[in-house]
């Protein structure tokens, strides 16, 4: 669909909805939200927030946050190489996957309890009442972890009515099997309970052609239990415990471009396969097939307990939320995504324990002033390890890379080097050697916050909010290396060879070096320059160090162990004016700021920053016991600001919310994949200007129309460099020269985003039913910087539908998602250890099924 067609559809349907509000029948239901930590109607709350009630979740078969993006245009969820690696993105801002040191810029809260890592929030929805998505920085009320927005999931409280519940079974394609159940009711007059759970299983839809096994299956379960105690007429205590587990084979990776290294992997000396295997040509990502030497296994276990206390003192309400959470994850996958045995193990283990405490007091005396004061405490320990072992194919692969035009000569590279260094034959790149990192991060943070609403006049309310946050992190990073080649210092090795040649075989000892250096004009090993064709060496030809060309092959270079800490503090604020034009129409104008503290690079790619002064050699110098690699060790705090104008209107049959905004994040923390590892860095400034429109219409008593549209104009404001795409020769060849991204459009963020849903209810005798259809559109966008748009762009046109009826406590539902078989890429990236090749994650194909539910009890 053309961009103008999608925009025109949004405008046309909105006008249609507005033109039928005079129809007779029941009106729109009123939606209550807690976006500002006190109950308000959706139309009254002066915040850009989207709300999805339980009825929509059930009818549209929205089981996870990932499914939610199909009806909320400003939300995007990207699942990457494992179930644990998921990014939540609002208005184009978000991060957090692939590095346990990073907390997402989009905070996820379930019943007010923060989930610090995305893996703690990707399970199936169980017993959910509604989902609120708050757009823009929310740090004033939600602390440091909401610089881009908040996803707030609210579950259903236990009921004091008679015991009731339901049992639900779903069968779908790919052998899908889902079972859910819930029971709730009173224990006595002051105590009620609820227990809910689900099991979700499905076969994979992505085929590993190496052994005909299936990838991208579903195998997860969730359970939540609650107790609700009315301790007195004005004191309520709610205890919530939950446990969940994901144990899945995920996620399949498609070849987007099989570059020049592919021929080596598929050659007889490595013996691997790449699908479809055609060199220097685009792949077939939507065949959803790959060759892999092992299945990607990932397991996530989450558990938690929270105690919520609400004490109503009339004009004041006291609230306390105490929570303790535990997350354990274990995933291992084929890091090169081919069947060539380049690696045997890439195992990641994590243990994250989090404790939080929130106190707040709200005041509402019925006068001109309302307020909120609170304090929040966060304490977390992250234990993370990653072990990579190379396979039997890596030595031949690396050997040929040293001389791809003459593989036979390349195969002599490492035996010759081993002989020169006095190492046993087969030492370099020996199978099942590698390294392992062990990291610990202890975090402690507290936030003091307050917000005041003052009615300047009957129709004008001014709101001011402020929060002070302090965050301290202690880091410990250790590494053990058994892979010898990556530990070699070729600056020193090359210098020793050159020194011996110049001095008649003398060793480069301090005494020999001192006697010779003055007359040779040679300062030290760092003065030896690399041999670059067409480039002059220094001091002269004999001092050219050809060994430096082997550095790119150091796939698992060692890291200097370190311990460090950060201590950040920041004051954020909200200032807003809201004006009520009538009972049906109001508007607000405000500015809000957000903040996220320093993030540490806990991945295996954590490296010291390059020195401010000139390095001792073009590649870093020889002062350390091995060749130092510079990179990124941390990303400094990011600061968000949004200026927003909103208009909200609600009539009996029609409601519309419009937000126009200019949002920016300074020093946005990015975690970019470079083909061999992740680089955590500050991306300068990223801005997004846009407009969001949400409408709900009750056209007739049974016909409802929901339309949401967002226009996003994202742009870099930074001098950061990325790899440039040579559009003239794309997709076969990529330029290596970096380009400045200042003023460039941010990859992965579609300008036009539309969601349109229509529901028709009906009743025949004692049978009630509905028909529902929804459509999601995202305009064409390049999924990642520095990758050919011909192989990595994405446009979304997805159609979902469902139909159901209810009678005598039974519900029957037939549903389908992506019924039109829309194909698009979730993300693209440079292939691991394969320069010039690119890989990507295709979306989920068509799914459909039948759901039967039996309700019991209740009134």
mmCIF file of C-alpha atoms in Angstrom, residues 222-478:
data_model
loop_
_atom_site.group_PDB
_atom_site.id
_atom_site.type_symbol
_atom_site.label_atom_id
_atom_site.label_comp_id
_atom_site.label_asym_id
_atom_site.label_seq_id
_atom_site.Cartn_x
_atom_site.Cartn_y
_atom_site.Cartn_z
ATOM 1 C CA UNK A 222 2.827 -18.590 33.592
ATOM 2 C CA UNK A 223 1.082 -18.631 36.954
ATOM 3 C CA UNK A 224 -0.083 -15.850 39.266
ATOM 4 C CA UNK A 225 -1.717 -16.080 42.673
ATOM 5 C CA UNK A 226 -3.207 -13.200 44.666
ATOM 6 C CA UNK A 227 -4.678 -12.572 48.102
ATOM 7 C CA UNK A 228 -6.743 -9.488 48.851
ATOM 8 C CA UNK A 229 -7.289 -8.595 52.528
ATOM 9 C CA UNK A 230 -9.623 -5.874 53.685
ATOM 10 C CA UNK A 231 -7.836 -5.265 56.942
ATOM 11 C CA UNK A 232 -10.365 -2.563 57.874
ATOM 12 C CA UNK A 233 -12.830 -0.264 56.201
ATOM 13 C CA UNK A 234 -9.997 1.904 54.915
ATOM 14 C CA UNK A 235 -6.997 -0.444 54.689
ATOM 15 C CA UNK A 236 -6.508 -2.894 51.829
ATOM 16 C CA UNK A 237 -3.598 -5.322 51.496
ATOM 17 C CA UNK A 238 -2.910 -7.146 48.238
ATOM 18 C CA UNK A 239 -0.265 -9.879 47.981
ATOM 19 C CA UNK A 240 0.771 -11.030 44.504
ATOM 20 C CA UNK A 241 3.059 -13.934 43.680
ATOM 21 C CA UNK A 242 3.979 -15.035 40.186
ATOM 22 C CA UNK A 243 6.234 -17.565 38.518
ATOM 23 C CA UNK A 244 6.861 -18.225 34.827
ATOM 24 C CA UNK A 245 9.203 -20.163 32.585
ATOM 25 C CA UNK A 246 10.168 -20.046 28.912
ATOM 26 C CA UNK A 247 12.106 -22.979 27.437
ATOM 27 C CA UNK A 248 12.149 -22.535 23.674
ATOM 28 C CA UNK A 249 14.152 -23.185 20.529
ATOM 29 C CA UNK A 250 14.490 -19.639 19.269
ATOM 30 C CA UNK A 251 15.231 -17.707 17.142
ATOM 31 C CA UNK A 252 15.732 -18.440 13.460
ATOM 32 C CA UNK A 253 18.065 -16.202 11.433
ATOM 33 C CA UNK A 254 17.802 -15.766 7.653
ATOM 34 C CA UNK A 255 20.600 -14.992 5.236
ATOM 35 C CA UNK A 256 20.038 -11.588 3.609
ATOM 36 C CA UNK A 257 23.274 -11.401 1.645
ATOM 37 C CA UNK A 258 25.828 -14.167 1.262
ATOM 38 C CA UNK A 259 28.980 -12.090 0.905
ATOM 39 C CA UNK A 260 32.556 -12.928 -0.118
ATOM 40 C CA UNK A 261 33.293 -15.036 2.961
ATOM 41 C CA UNK A 262 30.384 -17.340 2.166
ATOM 42 C CA UNK A 263 32.383 -19.154 -0.500
ATOM 43 C CA UNK A 264 35.006 -20.065 2.111
ATOM 44 C CA UNK A 265 32.432 -21.352 4.588
ATOM 45 C CA UNK A 266 30.771 -23.431 1.870
ATOM 46 C CA UNK A 267 34.084 -24.672 0.494
ATOM 47 C CA UNK A 268 35.500 -28.165 1.142
ATOM 48 C CA UNK A 269 37.960 -27.001 3.814
ATOM 49 C CA UNK A 270 35.176 -25.736 6.116
ATOM 50 C CA UNK A 271 32.243 -27.739 4.778
ATOM 51 C CA UNK A 272 29.419 -25.460 5.891
ATOM 52 C CA UNK A 273 26.156 -24.528 4.212
ATOM 53 C CA UNK A 274 24.350 -21.196 3.898
ATOM 54 C CA UNK A 275 20.791 -20.953 2.611
ATOM 55 C CA UNK A 276 20.261 -20.501 -0.307
ATOM 56 C CA UNK A 277 24.027 -20.562 -0.869
ATOM 57 C CA UNK A 278 24.343 -18.277 -3.916
ATOM 58 C CA UNK A 279 27.416 -16.076 -3.486
ATOM 59 C CA UNK A 280 27.093 -12.261 -3.496
ATOM 60 C CA UNK A 281 23.342 -12.259 -4.001
ATOM 61 C CA UNK A 282 20.282 -11.548 -1.864
ATOM 62 C CA UNK A 283 18.980 -14.423 0.214
ATOM 63 C CA UNK A 284 15.463 -15.797 0.619
ATOM 64 C CA UNK A 285 14.624 -14.693 4.182
ATOM 65 C CA UNK A 286 10.921 -15.476 3.991
ATOM 66 C CA UNK A 287 11.516 -19.099 3.175
ATOM 67 C CA UNK A 288 12.274 -19.123 6.921
ATOM 68 C CA UNK A 289 15.034 -21.673 6.493
ATOM 69 C CA UNK A 290 18.662 -21.856 7.542
ATOM 70 C CA UNK A 291 21.612 -24.184 8.017
ATOM 71 C CA UNK A 292 22.821 -24.296 11.618
ATOM 72 C CA UNK A 293 25.058 -26.778 13.402
ATOM 73 C CA UNK A 294 23.025 -26.505 16.610
ATOM 74 C CA UNK A 295 19.585 -25.433 17.734
ATOM 75 C CA UNK A 296 19.301 -22.057 19.518
ATOM 76 C CA UNK A 297 18.238 -22.975 23.050
ATOM 77 C CA UNK A 298 16.987 -20.389 25.507
ATOM 78 C CA UNK A 299 15.460 -20.634 28.930
ATOM 79 C CA UNK A 300 14.096 -17.860 31.143
ATOM 80 C CA UNK A 301 12.695 -18.264 34.634
ATOM 81 C CA UNK A 302 10.977 -15.373 36.394
ATOM 82 C CA UNK A 303 9.452 -15.234 39.848
ATOM 83 C CA UNK A 304 8.392 -12.533 42.223
ATOM 84 C CA UNK A 305 6.420 -11.538 45.292
ATOM 85 C CA UNK A 306 4.942 -8.130 46.023
ATOM 86 C CA UNK A 307 2.889 -6.630 48.827
ATOM 87 C CA UNK A 308 0.614 -3.663 48.101
ATOM 88 C CA UNK A 309 -0.917 -1.639 50.934
ATOM 89 C CA UNK A 310 -3.452 1.141 50.422
ATOM 90 C CA UNK A 311 -4.629 3.157 53.406
ATOM 91 C CA UNK A 312 -7.477 5.598 52.812
ATOM 92 C CA UNK A 313 -7.385 8.472 55.308
ATOM 93 C CA UNK A 314 -10.034 10.583 53.687
ATOM 94 C CA UNK A 315 -8.222 13.466 52.070
ATOM 95 C CA UNK A 316 -5.001 11.447 52.067
ATOM 96 C CA UNK A 317 -4.213 8.011 50.677
ATOM 97 C CA UNK A 318 -1.048 6.175 51.653
ATOM 98 C CA UNK A 319 0.382 3.524 49.309
ATOM 99 C CA UNK A 320 3.247 1.105 49.805
ATOM 100 C CA UNK A 321 4.538 -1.400 47.225
ATOM 101 C CA UNK A 322 7.245 -3.814 48.363
ATOM 102 C CA UNK A 323 8.607 -6.260 45.802
ATOM 103 C CA UNK A 324 11.308 -8.859 45.316
ATOM 104 C CA UNK A 325 11.994 -10.442 41.935
ATOM 105 C CA UNK A 326 14.340 -13.099 40.557
ATOM 106 C CA UNK A 327 15.278 -13.798 36.940
ATOM 107 C CA UNK A 328 17.507 -16.602 35.664
ATOM 108 C CA UNK A 329 18.326 -17.083 32.006
ATOM 109 C CA UNK A 330 20.373 -19.572 30.020
ATOM 110 C CA UNK A 331 20.773 -19.419 26.252
ATOM 111 C CA UNK A 332 23.162 -20.926 23.756
ATOM 112 C CA UNK A 333 23.094 -20.590 19.989
ATOM 113 C CA UNK A 334 25.163 -21.020 16.824
ATOM 114 C CA UNK A 335 26.811 -17.601 16.710
ATOM 115 C CA UNK A 336 27.758 -17.657 12.993
ATOM 116 C CA UNK A 337 24.288 -18.836 11.838
ATOM 117 C CA UNK A 338 25.744 -21.333 9.321
ATOM 118 C CA UNK A 339 26.368 -25.070 9.457
ATOM 119 C CA UNK A 340 30.126 -24.498 9.221
ATOM 120 C CA UNK A 341 31.626 -25.526 12.544
ATOM 121 C CA UNK A 342 33.084 -22.113 13.366
ATOM 122 C CA UNK A 343 31.827 -22.334 16.939
ATOM 123 C CA UNK A 344 30.675 -25.004 19.355
ATOM 124 C CA UNK A 345 29.442 -23.005 22.352
ATOM 125 C CA UNK A 346 28.051 -19.513 22.866
ATOM 126 C CA UNK A 347 26.478 -19.942 26.278
ATOM 127 C CA UNK A 348 25.093 -17.064 28.297
ATOM 128 C CA UNK A 349 24.046 -17.437 31.928
ATOM 129 C CA UNK A 350 22.409 -14.739 33.991
ATOM 130 C CA UNK A 351 21.107 -14.362 37.535
ATOM 131 C CA UNK A 352 19.321 -11.089 38.326
ATOM 132 C CA UNK A 353 17.875 -10.349 41.749
ATOM 133 C CA UNK A 354 15.867 -7.144 42.196
ATOM 134 C CA UNK A 355 14.292 -5.538 45.275
ATOM 135 C CA UNK A 356 12.150 -2.407 45.135
ATOM 136 C CA UNK A 357 10.206 -0.309 47.601
ATOM 137 C CA UNK A 358 7.827 2.543 46.843
ATOM 138 C CA UNK A 359 6.027 4.813 49.283
ATOM 139 C CA UNK A 360 3.672 7.568 48.233
ATOM 140 C CA UNK A 361 0.988 9.744 49.735
ATOM 141 C CA UNK A 362 -1.728 11.324 47.608
ATOM 142 C CA UNK A 363 -3.831 14.295 48.660
ATOM 143 C CA UNK A 364 -7.259 15.257 47.306
ATOM 144 C CA UNK A 365 -9.375 17.360 49.609
ATOM 145 C CA UNK A 366 -11.904 18.270 46.969
ATOM 146 C CA UNK A 367 -10.526 21.793 46.648
ATOM 147 C CA UNK A 368 -8.264 23.533 44.203
ATOM 148 C CA UNK A 369 -5.129 21.594 45.123
ATOM 149 C CA UNK A 370 -4.281 17.913 44.627
ATOM 150 C CA UNK A 371 -0.877 16.421 45.124
ATOM 151 C CA UNK A 372 1.371 13.405 45.339
ATOM 152 C CA UNK A 373 4.638 12.816 47.216
ATOM 153 C CA UNK A 374 6.673 9.652 47.013
ATOM 154 C CA UNK A 375 9.960 7.835 47.423
ATOM 155 C CA UNK A 376 11.281 4.863 45.483
ATOM 156 C CA UNK A 377 14.220 2.554 46.238
ATOM 157 C CA UNK A 378 15.836 0.073 43.831
ATOM 158 C CA UNK A 379 18.477 -2.542 44.667
ATOM 159 C CA UNK A 380 19.713 -5.078 42.115
ATOM 160 C CA UNK A 381 22.533 -7.543 41.551
ATOM 161 C CA UNK A 382 23.349 -8.876 38.080
ATOM 162 C CA UNK A 383 25.584 -11.940 37.694
ATOM 163 C CA UNK A 384 26.333 -12.672 34.059
ATOM 164 C CA UNK A 385 28.721 -14.976 32.206
ATOM 165 C CA UNK A 386 29.331 -15.684 28.539
ATOM 166 C CA UNK A 387 31.509 -18.489 27.189
ATOM 167 C CA UNK A 388 32.443 -18.905 23.522
ATOM 168 C CA UNK A 389 34.396 -21.859 22.183
ATOM 169 C CA UNK A 390 35.478 -22.047 18.551
ATOM 170 C CA UNK A 391 34.919 -25.145 16.460
ATOM 171 C CA UNK A 392 37.052 -27.358 14.270
ATOM 172 C CA UNK A 393 36.232 -25.323 11.155
ATOM 173 C CA UNK A 394 37.509 -21.982 12.420
ATOM 174 C CA UNK A 395 41.247 -22.653 11.820
ATOM 175 C CA UNK A 396 40.771 -23.472 8.133
ATOM 176 C CA UNK A 397 38.345 -20.553 7.753
ATOM 177 C CA UNK A 398 40.826 -18.088 9.290
ATOM 178 C CA UNK A 399 43.714 -19.596 7.300
ATOM 179 C CA UNK A 400 42.011 -19.049 3.967
ATOM 180 C CA UNK A 401 41.066 -15.492 4.963
ATOM 181 C CA UNK A 402 44.798 -14.695 5.197
ATOM 182 C CA UNK A 403 45.165 -15.515 1.482
ATOM 183 C CA UNK A 404 41.756 -16.031 -0.177
ATOM 184 C CA UNK A 405 43.263 -15.999 -3.681
ATOM 185 C CA UNK A 406 45.637 -18.850 -2.782
ATOM 186 C CA UNK A 407 44.010 -21.059 -0.093
ATOM 187 C CA UNK A 408 46.900 -23.538 -0.174
ATOM 188 C CA UNK A 409 49.312 -20.782 0.830
ATOM 189 C CA UNK A 410 46.866 -19.532 3.438
ATOM 190 C CA UNK A 411 46.821 -22.941 5.085
ATOM 191 C CA UNK A 412 50.553 -22.538 5.808
ATOM 192 C CA UNK A 413 50.091 -19.253 7.682
ATOM 193 C CA UNK A 414 49.450 -20.646 11.126
ATOM 194 C CA UNK A 415 51.889 -23.585 10.995
ATOM 195 C CA UNK A 416 54.600 -21.064 10.001
ATOM 196 C CA UNK A 417 53.609 -18.698 12.787
ATOM 197 C CA UNK A 418 53.534 -21.535 15.325
ATOM 198 C CA UNK A 419 57.038 -22.595 14.275
ATOM 199 C CA UNK A 420 58.327 -19.017 14.539
ATOM 200 C CA UNK A 421 56.883 -18.665 18.031
ATOM 201 C CA UNK A 422 57.952 -22.118 19.191
ATOM 202 C CA UNK A 423 54.378 -23.311 19.676
ATOM 203 C CA UNK A 424 53.194 -26.892 19.062
ATOM 204 C CA UNK A 425 51.500 -27.420 15.722
ATOM 205 C CA UNK A 426 47.749 -26.934 15.993
ATOM 206 C CA UNK A 427 47.924 -24.509 18.931
ATOM 207 C CA UNK A 428 46.451 -21.526 17.095
ATOM 208 C CA UNK A 429 42.666 -21.696 16.687
ATOM 209 C CA UNK A 430 42.522 -25.124 18.290
ATOM 210 C CA UNK A 431 39.006 -26.551 18.464
ATOM 211 C CA UNK A 432 37.113 -26.047 21.737
ATOM 212 C CA UNK A 433 39.348 -23.197 22.878
ATOM 213 C CA UNK A 434 37.936 -19.757 23.578
ATOM 214 C CA UNK A 435 37.267 -17.505 26.499
ATOM 215 C CA UNK A 436 34.749 -16.837 29.218
ATOM 216 C CA UNK A 437 33.753 -13.599 30.883
ATOM 217 C CA UNK A 438 32.228 -13.293 34.350
ATOM 218 C CA UNK A 439 30.652 -9.991 35.314
ATOM 219 C CA UNK A 440 28.862 -8.614 38.358
ATOM 220 C CA UNK A 441 26.900 -5.388 38.540
ATOM 221 C CA UNK A 442 25.502 -4.096 41.837
ATOM 222 C CA UNK A 443 23.045 -1.225 41.414
ATOM 223 C CA UNK A 444 21.413 0.943 44.034
ATOM 224 C CA UNK A 445 19.115 3.848 43.236
ATOM 225 C CA UNK A 446 16.565 6.014 44.945
ATOM 226 C CA UNK A 447 14.088 8.574 43.660
ATOM 227 C CA UNK A 448 12.204 11.297 45.522
ATOM 228 C CA UNK A 449 9.257 12.624 43.541
ATOM 229 C CA UNK A 450 6.272 14.895 43.855
ATOM 230 C CA UNK A 451 3.499 16.334 41.728
ATOM 231 C CA UNK A 452 1.007 19.118 42.390
ATOM 232 C CA UNK A 453 -2.200 19.981 40.511
ATOM 233 C CA UNK A 454 -3.554 23.478 41.075
ATOM 234 C CA UNK A 455 -6.910 24.645 39.699
ATOM 235 C CA UNK A 456 -6.116 28.199 38.656
ATOM 236 C CA UNK A 457 -9.697 28.577 37.467
ATOM 237 C CA UNK A 458 -12.712 26.333 37.044
ATOM 238 C CA UNK A 459 -11.442 25.205 33.641
ATOM 239 C CA UNK A 460 -7.667 25.627 33.986
ATOM 240 C CA UNK A 461 -5.354 23.311 35.916
ATOM 241 C CA UNK A 462 -1.616 23.753 36.170
ATOM 242 C CA UNK A 463 0.538 20.733 37.049
ATOM 243 C CA UNK A 464 4.099 20.752 38.252
ATOM 244 C CA UNK A 465 6.151 17.658 39.006
ATOM 245 C CA UNK A 466 9.727 17.100 40.064
ATOM 246 C CA UNK A 467 11.897 14.077 40.816
ATOM 247 C CA UNK A 468 15.438 13.651 42.073
ATOM 248 C CA UNK A 469 17.195 10.368 41.274
ATOM 249 C CA UNK A 470 20.556 9.052 42.427
ATOM 250 C CA UNK A 471 22.018 5.852 40.940
ATOM 251 C CA UNK A 472 25.179 4.044 41.971
ATOM 252 C CA UNK A 473 26.613 1.042 40.140
ATOM 253 C CA UNK A 474 29.602 -1.137 41.034
ATOM 254 C CA UNK A 475 31.113 -3.276 38.278
ATOM 255 C CA UNK A 476 33.449 -6.256 38.398
ATOM 256 C CA UNK A 477 34.620 -7.822 35.122
ATOM 257 C CA UNK A 478 36.823 -10.924 34.752
#
